[in-house]
Structure formats: C-alpha cells, structure tokens
mmCIF file of C-alpha atoms in Angstrom:
data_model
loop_
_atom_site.group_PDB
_atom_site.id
_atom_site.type_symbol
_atom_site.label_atom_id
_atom_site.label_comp_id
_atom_site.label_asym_id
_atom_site.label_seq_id
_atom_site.Cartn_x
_atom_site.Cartn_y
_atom_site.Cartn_z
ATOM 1 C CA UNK A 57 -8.577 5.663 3.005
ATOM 2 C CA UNK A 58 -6.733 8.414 5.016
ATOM 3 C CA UNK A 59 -10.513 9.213 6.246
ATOM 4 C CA UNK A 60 -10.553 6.085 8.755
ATOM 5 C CA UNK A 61 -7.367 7.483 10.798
ATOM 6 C CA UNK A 62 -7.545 10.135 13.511
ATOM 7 C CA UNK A 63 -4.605 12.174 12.734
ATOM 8 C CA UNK A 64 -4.433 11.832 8.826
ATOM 9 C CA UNK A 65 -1.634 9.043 6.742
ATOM 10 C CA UNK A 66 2.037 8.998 6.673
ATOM 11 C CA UNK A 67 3.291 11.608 3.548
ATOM 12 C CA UNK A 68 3.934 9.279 0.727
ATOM 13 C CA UNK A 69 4.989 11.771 -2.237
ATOM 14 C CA UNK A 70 7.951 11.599 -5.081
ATOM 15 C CA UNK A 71 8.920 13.216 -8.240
ATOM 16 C CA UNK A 72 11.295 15.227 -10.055
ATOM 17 C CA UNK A 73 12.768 18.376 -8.710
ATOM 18 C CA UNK A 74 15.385 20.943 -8.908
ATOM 19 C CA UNK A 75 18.295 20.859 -5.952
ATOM 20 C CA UNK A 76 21.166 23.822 -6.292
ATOM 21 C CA UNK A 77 24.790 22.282 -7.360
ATOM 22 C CA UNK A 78 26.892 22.383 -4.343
ATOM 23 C CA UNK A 79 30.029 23.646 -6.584
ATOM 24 C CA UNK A 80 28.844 25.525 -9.519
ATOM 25 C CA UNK A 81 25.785 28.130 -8.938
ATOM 26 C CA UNK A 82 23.834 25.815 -11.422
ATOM 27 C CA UNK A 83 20.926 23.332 -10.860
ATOM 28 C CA UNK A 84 20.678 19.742 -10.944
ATOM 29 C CA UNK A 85 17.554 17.295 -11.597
ATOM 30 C CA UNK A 86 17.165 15.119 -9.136
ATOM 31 C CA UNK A 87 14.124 12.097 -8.085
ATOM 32 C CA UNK A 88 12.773 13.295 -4.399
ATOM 33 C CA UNK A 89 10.683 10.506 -2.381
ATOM 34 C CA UNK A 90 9.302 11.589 0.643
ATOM 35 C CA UNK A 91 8.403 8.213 2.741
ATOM 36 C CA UNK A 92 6.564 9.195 5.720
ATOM 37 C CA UNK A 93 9.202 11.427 7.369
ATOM 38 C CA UNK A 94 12.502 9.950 5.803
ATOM 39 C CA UNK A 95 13.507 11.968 2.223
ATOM 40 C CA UNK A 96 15.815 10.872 -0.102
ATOM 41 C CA UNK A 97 17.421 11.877 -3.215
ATOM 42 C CA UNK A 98 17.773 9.586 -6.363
ATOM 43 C CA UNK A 99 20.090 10.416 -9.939
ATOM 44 C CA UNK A 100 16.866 8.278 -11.544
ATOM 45 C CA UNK A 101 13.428 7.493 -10.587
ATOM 46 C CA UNK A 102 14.326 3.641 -10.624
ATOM 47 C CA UNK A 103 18.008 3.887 -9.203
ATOM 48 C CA UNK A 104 19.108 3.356 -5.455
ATOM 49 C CA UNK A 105 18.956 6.374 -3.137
ATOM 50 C CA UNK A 106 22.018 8.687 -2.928
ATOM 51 C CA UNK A 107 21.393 9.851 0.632
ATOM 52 C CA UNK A 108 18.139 9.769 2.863
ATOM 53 C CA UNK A 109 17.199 11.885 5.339
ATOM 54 C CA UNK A 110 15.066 11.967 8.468
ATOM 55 C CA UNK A 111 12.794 15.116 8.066
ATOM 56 C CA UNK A 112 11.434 14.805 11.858
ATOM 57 C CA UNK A 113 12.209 17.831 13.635
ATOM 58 C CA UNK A 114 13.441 20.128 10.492
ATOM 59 C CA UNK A 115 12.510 23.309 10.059
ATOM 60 C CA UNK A 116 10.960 23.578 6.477
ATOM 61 C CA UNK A 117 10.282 26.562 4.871
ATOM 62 C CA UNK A 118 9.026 28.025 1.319
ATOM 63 C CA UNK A 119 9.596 30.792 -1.094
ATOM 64 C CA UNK A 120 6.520 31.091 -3.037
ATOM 65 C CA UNK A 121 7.911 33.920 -5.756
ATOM 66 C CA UNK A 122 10.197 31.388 -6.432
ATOM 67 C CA UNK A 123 8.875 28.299 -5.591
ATOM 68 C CA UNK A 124 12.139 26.979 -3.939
ATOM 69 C CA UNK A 125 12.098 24.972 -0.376
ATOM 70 C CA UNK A 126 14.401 25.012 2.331
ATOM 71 C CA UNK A 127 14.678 21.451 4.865
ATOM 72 C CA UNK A 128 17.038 22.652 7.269
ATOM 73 C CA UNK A 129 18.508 19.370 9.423
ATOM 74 C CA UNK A 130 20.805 19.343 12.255
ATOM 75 C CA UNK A 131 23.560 17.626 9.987
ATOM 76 C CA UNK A 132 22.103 18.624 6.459
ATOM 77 C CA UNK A 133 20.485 21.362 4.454
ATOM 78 C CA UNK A 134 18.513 20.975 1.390
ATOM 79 C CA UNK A 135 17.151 23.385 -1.169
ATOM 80 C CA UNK A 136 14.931 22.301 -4.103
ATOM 81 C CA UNK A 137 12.878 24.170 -6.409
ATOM 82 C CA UNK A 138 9.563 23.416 -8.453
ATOM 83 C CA UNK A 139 9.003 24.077 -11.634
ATOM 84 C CA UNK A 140 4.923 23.473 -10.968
ATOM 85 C CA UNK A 141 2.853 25.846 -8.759
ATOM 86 C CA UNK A 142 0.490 22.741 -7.535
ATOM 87 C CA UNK A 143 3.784 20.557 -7.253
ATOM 88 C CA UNK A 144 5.246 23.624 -5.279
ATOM 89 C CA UNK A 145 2.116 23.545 -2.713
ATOM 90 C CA UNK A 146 2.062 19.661 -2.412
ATOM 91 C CA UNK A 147 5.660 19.188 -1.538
ATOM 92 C CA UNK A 148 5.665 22.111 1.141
ATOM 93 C CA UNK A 149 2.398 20.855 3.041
ATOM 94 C CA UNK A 150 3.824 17.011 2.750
ATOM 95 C CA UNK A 151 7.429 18.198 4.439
ATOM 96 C CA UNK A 152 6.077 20.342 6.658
ATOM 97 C CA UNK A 153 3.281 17.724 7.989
ATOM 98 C CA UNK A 154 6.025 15.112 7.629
ATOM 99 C CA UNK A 155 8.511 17.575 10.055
ATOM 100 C CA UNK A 156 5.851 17.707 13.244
ATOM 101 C CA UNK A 157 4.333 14.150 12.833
ATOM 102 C CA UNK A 158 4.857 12.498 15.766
ATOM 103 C CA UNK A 159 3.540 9.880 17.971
ATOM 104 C CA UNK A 160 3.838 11.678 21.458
ATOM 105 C CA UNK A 161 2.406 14.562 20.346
ATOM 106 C CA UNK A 162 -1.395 12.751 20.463
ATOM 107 C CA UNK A 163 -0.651 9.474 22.607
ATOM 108 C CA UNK A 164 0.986 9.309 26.222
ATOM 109 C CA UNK A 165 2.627 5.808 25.728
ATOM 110 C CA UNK A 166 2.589 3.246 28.772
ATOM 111 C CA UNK A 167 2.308 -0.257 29.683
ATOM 112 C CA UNK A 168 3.324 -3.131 27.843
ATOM 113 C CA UNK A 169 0.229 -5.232 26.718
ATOM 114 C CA UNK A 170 1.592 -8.176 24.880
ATOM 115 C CA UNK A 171 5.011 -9.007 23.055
ATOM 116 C CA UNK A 172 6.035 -11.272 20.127
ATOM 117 C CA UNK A 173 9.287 -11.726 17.819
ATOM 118 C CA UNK A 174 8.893 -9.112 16.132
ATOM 119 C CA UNK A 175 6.630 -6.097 17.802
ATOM 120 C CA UNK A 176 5.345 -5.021 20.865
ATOM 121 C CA UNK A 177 2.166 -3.814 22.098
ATOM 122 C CA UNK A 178 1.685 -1.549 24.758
ATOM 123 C CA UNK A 179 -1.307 1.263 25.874
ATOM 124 C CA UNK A 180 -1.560 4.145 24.197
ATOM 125 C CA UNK A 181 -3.658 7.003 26.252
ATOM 126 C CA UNK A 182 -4.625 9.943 24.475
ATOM 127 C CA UNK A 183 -3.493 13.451 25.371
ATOM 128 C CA UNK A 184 -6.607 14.861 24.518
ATOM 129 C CA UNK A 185 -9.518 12.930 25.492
ATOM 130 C CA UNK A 186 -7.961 10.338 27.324
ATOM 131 C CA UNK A 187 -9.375 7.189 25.402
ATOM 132 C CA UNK A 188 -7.079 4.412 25.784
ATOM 133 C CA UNK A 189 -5.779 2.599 22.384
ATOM 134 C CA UNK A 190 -3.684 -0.004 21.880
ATOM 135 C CA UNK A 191 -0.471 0.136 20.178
ATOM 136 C CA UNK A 192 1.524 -2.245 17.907
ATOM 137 C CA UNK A 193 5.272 -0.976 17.943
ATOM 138 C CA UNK A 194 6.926 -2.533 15.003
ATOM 139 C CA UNK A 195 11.275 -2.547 15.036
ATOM 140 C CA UNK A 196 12.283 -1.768 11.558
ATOM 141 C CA UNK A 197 15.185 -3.902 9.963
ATOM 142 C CA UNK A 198 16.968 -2.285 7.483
ATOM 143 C CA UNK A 199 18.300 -5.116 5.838
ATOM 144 C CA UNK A 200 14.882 -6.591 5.851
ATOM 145 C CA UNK A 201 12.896 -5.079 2.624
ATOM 146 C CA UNK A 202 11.027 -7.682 1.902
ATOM 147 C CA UNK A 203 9.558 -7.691 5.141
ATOM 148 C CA UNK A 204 8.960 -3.642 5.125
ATOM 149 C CA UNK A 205 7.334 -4.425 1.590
ATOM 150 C CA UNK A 206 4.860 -6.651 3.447
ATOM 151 C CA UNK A 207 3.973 -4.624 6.174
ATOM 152 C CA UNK A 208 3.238 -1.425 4.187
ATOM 153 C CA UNK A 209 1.155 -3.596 2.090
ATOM 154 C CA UNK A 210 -0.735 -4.965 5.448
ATOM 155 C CA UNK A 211 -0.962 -1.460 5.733
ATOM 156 C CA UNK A 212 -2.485 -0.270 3.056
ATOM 157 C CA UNK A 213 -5.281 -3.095 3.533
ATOM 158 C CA UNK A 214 -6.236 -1.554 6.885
ATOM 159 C CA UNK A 215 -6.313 2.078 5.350
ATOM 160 C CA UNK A 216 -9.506 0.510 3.467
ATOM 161 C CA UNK A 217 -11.493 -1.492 6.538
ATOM 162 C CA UNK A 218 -13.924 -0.500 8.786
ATOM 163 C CA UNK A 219 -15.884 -3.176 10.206
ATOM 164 C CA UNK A 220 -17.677 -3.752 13.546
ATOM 165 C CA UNK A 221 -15.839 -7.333 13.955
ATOM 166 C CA UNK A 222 -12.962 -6.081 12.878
ATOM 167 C CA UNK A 223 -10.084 -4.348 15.233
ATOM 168 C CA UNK A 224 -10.128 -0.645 13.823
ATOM 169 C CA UNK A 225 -6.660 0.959 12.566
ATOM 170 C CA UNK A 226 -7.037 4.719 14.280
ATOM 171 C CA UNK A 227 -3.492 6.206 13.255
ATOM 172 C CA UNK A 228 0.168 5.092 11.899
ATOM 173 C CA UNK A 229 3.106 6.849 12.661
ATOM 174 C CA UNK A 230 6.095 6.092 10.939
ATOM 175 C CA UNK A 231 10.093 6.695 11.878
ATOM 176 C CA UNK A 232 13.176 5.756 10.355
ATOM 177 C CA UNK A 233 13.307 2.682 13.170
ATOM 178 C CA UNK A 234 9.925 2.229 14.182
ATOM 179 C CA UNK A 235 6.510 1.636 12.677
ATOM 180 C CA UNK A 236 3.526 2.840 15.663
ATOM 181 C CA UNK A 237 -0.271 1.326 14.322
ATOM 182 C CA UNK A 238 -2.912 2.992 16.773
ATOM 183 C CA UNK A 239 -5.522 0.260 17.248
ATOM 184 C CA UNK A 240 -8.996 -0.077 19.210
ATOM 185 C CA UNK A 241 -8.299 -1.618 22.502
ATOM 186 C CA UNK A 242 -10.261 -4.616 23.249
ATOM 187 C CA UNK A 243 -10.336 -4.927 27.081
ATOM 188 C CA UNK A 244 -11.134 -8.858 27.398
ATOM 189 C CA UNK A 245 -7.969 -9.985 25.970
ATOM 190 C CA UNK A 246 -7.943 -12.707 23.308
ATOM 191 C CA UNK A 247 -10.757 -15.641 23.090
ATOM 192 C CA UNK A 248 -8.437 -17.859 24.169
ATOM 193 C CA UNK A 249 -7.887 -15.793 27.733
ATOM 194 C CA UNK A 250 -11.450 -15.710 27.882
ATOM 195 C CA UNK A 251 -11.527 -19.766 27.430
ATOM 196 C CA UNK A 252 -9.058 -20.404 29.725
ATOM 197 C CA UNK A 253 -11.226 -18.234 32.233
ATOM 198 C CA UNK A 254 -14.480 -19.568 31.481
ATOM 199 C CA UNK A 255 -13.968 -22.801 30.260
ATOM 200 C CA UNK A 256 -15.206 -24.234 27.482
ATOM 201 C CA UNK A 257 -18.729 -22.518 25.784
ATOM 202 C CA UNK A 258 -21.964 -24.326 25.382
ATOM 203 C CA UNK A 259 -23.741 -23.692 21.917
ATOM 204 C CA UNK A 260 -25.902 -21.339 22.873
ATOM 205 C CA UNK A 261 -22.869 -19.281 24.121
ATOM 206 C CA UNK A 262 -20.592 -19.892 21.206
ATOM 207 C CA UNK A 263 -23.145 -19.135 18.192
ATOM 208 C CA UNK A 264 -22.865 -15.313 18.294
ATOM 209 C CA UNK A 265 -19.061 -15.752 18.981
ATOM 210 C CA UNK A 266 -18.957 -17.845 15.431
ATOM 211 C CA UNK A 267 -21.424 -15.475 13.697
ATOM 212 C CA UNK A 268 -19.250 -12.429 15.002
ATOM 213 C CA UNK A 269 -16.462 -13.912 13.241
ATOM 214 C CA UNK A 270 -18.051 -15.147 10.139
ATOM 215 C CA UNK A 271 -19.260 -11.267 9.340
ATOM 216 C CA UNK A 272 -16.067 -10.514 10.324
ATOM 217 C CA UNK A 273 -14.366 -12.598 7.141
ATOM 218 C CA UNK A 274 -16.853 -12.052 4.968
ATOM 219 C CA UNK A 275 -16.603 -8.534 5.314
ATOM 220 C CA UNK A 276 -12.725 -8.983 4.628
ATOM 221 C CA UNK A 277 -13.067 -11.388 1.844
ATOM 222 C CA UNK A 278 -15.832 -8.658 0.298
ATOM 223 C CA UNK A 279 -12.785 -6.373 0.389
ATOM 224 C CA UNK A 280 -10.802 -9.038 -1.885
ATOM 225 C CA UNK A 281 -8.417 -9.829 1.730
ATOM 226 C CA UNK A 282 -7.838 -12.962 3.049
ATOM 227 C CA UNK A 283 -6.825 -13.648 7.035
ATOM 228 C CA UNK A 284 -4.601 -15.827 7.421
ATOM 229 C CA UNK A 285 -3.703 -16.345 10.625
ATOM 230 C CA UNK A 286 -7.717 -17.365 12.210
ATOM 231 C CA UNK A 287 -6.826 -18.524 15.919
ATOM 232 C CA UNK A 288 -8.272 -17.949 18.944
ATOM 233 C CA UNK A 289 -5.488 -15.640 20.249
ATOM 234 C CA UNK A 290 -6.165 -13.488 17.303
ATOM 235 C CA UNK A 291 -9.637 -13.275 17.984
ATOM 236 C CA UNK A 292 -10.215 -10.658 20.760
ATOM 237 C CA UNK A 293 -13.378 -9.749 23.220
ATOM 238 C CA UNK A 294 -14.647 -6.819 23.990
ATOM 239 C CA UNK A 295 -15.088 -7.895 27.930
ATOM 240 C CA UNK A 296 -13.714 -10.372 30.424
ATOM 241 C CA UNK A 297 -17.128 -11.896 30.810
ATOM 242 C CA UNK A 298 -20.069 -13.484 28.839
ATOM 243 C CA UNK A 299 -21.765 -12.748 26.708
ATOM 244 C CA UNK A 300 -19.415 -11.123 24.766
ATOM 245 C CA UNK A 301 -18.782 -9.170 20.978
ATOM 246 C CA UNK A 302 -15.718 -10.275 19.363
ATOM 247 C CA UNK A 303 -13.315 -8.883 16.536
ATOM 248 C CA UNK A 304 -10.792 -10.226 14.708
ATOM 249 C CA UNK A 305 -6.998 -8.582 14.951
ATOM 250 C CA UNK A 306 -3.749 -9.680 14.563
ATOM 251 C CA UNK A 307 -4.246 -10.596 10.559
ATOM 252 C CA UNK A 308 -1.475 -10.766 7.935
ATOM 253 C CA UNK A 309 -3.439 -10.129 5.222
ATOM 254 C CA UNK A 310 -3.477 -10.813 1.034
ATOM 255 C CA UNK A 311 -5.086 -8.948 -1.154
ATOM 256 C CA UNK A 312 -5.049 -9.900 -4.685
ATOM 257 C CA UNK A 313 -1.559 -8.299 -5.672
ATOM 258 C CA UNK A 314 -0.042 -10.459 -2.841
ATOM 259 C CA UNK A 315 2.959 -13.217 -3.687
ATOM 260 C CA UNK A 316 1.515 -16.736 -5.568
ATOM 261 C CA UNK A 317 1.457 -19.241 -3.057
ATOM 262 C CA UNK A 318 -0.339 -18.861 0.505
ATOM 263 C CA UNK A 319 1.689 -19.703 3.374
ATOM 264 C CA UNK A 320 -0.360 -20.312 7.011
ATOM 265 C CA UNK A 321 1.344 -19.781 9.749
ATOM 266 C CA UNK A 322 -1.276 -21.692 12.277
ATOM 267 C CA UNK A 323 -1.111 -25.287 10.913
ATOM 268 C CA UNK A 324 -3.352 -26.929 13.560
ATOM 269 C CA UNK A 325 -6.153 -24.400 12.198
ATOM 270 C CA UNK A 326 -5.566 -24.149 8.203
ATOM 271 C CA UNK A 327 -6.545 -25.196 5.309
ATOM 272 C CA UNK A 328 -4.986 -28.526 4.141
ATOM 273 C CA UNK A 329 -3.819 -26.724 1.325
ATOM 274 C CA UNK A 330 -1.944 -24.364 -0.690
ATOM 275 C CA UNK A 331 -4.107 -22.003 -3.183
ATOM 276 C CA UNK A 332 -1.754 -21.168 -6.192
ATOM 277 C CA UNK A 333 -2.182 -17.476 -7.168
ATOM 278 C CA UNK A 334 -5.605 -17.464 -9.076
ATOM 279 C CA UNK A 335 -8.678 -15.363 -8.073
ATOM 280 C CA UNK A 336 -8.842 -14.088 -4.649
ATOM 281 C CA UNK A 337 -12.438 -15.827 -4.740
ATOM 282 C CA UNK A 338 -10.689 -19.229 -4.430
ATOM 283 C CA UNK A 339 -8.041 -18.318 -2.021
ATOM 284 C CA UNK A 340 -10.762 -17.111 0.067
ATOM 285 C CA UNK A 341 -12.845 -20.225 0.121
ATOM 286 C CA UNK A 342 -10.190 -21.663 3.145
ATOM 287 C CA UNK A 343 -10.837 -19.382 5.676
ATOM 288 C CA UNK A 344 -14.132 -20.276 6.286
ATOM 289 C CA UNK A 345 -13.381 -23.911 6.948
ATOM 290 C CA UNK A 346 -10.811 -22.552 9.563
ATOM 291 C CA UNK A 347 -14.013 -20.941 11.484
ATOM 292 C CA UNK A 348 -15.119 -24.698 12.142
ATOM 293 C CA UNK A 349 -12.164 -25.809 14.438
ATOM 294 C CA UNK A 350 -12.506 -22.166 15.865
ATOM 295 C CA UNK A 351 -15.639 -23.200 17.227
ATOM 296 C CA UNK A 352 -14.865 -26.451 17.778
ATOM 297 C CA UNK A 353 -12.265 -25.234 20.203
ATOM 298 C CA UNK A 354 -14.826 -23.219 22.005
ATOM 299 C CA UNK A 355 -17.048 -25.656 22.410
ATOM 300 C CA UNK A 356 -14.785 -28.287 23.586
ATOM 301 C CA UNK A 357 -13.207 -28.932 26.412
#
C-alpha cells in the first residue's frame, strides 16, 4: 500500500486515449501505459509498444477546456486528449508526478554498503532530515523480462509489509535503467558478521534471535509470502553488539500467484523438497524447518 512509502509509488496508469495524426489534422486511438516514468504508445491494449518514452524531466502541461495534454521531451512531443473529465485529471497528476520523480531530489547517495551479481547497495542520506537509509540499486536488463516481471512482483509484496522483524521498504524510484528500493538501514550488518565477531551464541543469547525471526515469518506467511532465501547473511542486526533485535531482508518472495514449483537458492539451509503449486499454506510449512539450522548455526561453533 502506497501508505508505507515516504514519497508516494511509482505512476502505474494505462488506457485508451486520443493522440493528433501527425499528417492529416484528424485523431487517432491509441493504448497509453505510463510505467513509472517511461510512456509508451500501443495500436492495441495487448500488442507490443510502438515507441516508449522516458517522461523524466518533461515539461507536461494541460488544457482543461479541452482536456488535451502536452509531454514535451527533448527529442519528442506528444499530445493526447481525454474523452473523460476524471480520466483527464488522473493522467495529468500521474505525468506530471512521473516528470519530477526522482531519487536525488530526497536522498544524497554515498558509500557503497554491499554488492552482489546483480545490485548494489550503498547509503542513502536524506536531504531533509538527514536519516541514513540503505539503498538497493537494481541494473535493469532489457532483454531480461522475466526477471523485471519478478522483481515488480517482489515489489508489490513489500508495498503490503510492515513488520518490526522485517526490513521496512521506505520508497522506490524507478528509471528506464535502474530500479532504487529505499530500505531501513540496519547498522550491525548481517548475523553472520555479527557471528564471525562474537563467536558462536549460547542459548540464552540465541532464543530471542530465533523468536525475532520466527515472528518475522509468520508475519510473512500471514501475508500468504513465503522467504525463500532464510540465511544468516540475510538476517540483519540492529547493532554490532549483544543483545541484539534482528530483521529479516534480502527475501525473494512468493505469494500465491507466483510460478508452480519453488526453487531455493540456499541449499545447505532448505527444505529437502520441492512444493508443487498448491496452497500457499503448504508451501509455507518449509520455512520454518529452515529456522532450525539457522539456530543451529548460531549456536554452534
């Protein structure tokens, strides 16, 4: 729910509109999608774009008498028209929030925090109170839908949580390259720094590390989502020290519209099997199991 981010959700708006024939004075109907800032024009709501556009920056203006818009680009110009007073309104507000959304304009980005294949993190400072955030940089692939598909789905998941043991989602910003997600900074590191700094736990010191992340997945499996990636370096602390509080991050996640078969990614920790596509109450019934050799890894040395 856009009401868990800071600065509001990437636009995500389409339908039919009017756009002014280039050769005759006459109008054309046309599909419009407006995906975060990038807009693109389709002959058919189903068919393949015929150009797409990066809104960022445009100057976008309205007519209101006649209900026409103006997107003004460095390299192209497009005017549409509404037929619909309310569709008129939404498409205006959408472009021009869509025009000025950008990244720098709330967070001073710095220092790199952590790297893997396929994003970055670094520390995100912001301009106006100064609270520091981390934040996941992803590289877009063009040629890689499938994998955009899955991360806007991840997305959408964290849109909809809000847990204490849970790394909080404060903003995404979206370009035509990159993907920003604003997270909570944890300032301990991951439970496996804090292992290899402490050495192993005794029971006393591990049980409200465990029940941390047991409230943790049982809040996500109440929201029908399943982690599946439960390891200790995507388990992060809240200080260098103990005792500490502990949330999980780093989680590809499945809802219940998800793909049929569950693949994990951490074999040493998962479940010794593969749940077929049935309820999401018996996929979730693994990830418990993967909280044991969590805290067996704790607790051992």
């Amino acid at each position: 729910m856009a009401e868990n981010f800071r600065h509001g959700v990437p636009e995500d708006l389409s339908g039919w509109m009017l756009k002014r024939n280039r050769v005759m004075p006459t109008k054309k109907k046309r599909y419009f999608k407006l995906a975060a800032q990038v807009l693109s024009s389709h002959v058919k709501d189903t068919s393949q774009a015929s150009w797409e556009q990066s809104v960022l920056g445009a100057d976008v203006s309205g007519s209101s008498r006649r209900m026409r818009i103006t997107v003004t680009c460095p390299d192209r110009s497009v005017r549409v028209f509404l037929t619909r007073r309310d569709d008129y309104e939404a498409w205006l507000d959408a472009l021009q929030k869509a025009s000025s959304r950008r990244i720098e304009e709330h967070y001073e980005l710095g220092s790199l925090l952590g790297e893997g294949a396929f994003a970055r993190v670094v520390m995100g400072l912001d301009r106006t109170t100064l609270q520091q955030y981390a934040v996941k940089v992803i590289e877009k692939q063009s040629d890689d839908a499938q994998g955009l598909e899955f991360i806007w789905r991840e997305l959408n998941v964290m849109k909809a949580v809000n847990h204490p043991n849970i790394v909080r989602t404060y903003d995404i910003f979206d370009t035509r390259t990159r993907l920003y997600i604003v997270l909570e900074y944890m300032p301990g590191g991951t439970l496996a720094d804090l292992l290899k700094h402490t050495g192993r736990f005794t029971e006393a010191q591990a049980r409200p590390v465990l029940r941390d992340i047991l409230r943790g997945v049982a809040y996500l499996h109440s929201k029908s989502v399943v982690h599946r990636d439960l390891k200790l370096k995507n388990i992060l602390c809240d200080r260098r020290e103990l005792p500490v509080s502990v949330k999980l991050a780093g989680w590809p996640t499945l809802s219940v519209s998800a793909p049929s078969l569950v693949s994990y990614s951490s074999r040493r920790l998962a479940v010794p099997i593969t749940f077929p596509r049935r309820s999401c109450a018996r996929r979730c019934t693994g990830r418990p199991w993967t909280c044991g050799p969590v805290a067996s890894s704790c607790t051992s040395s």
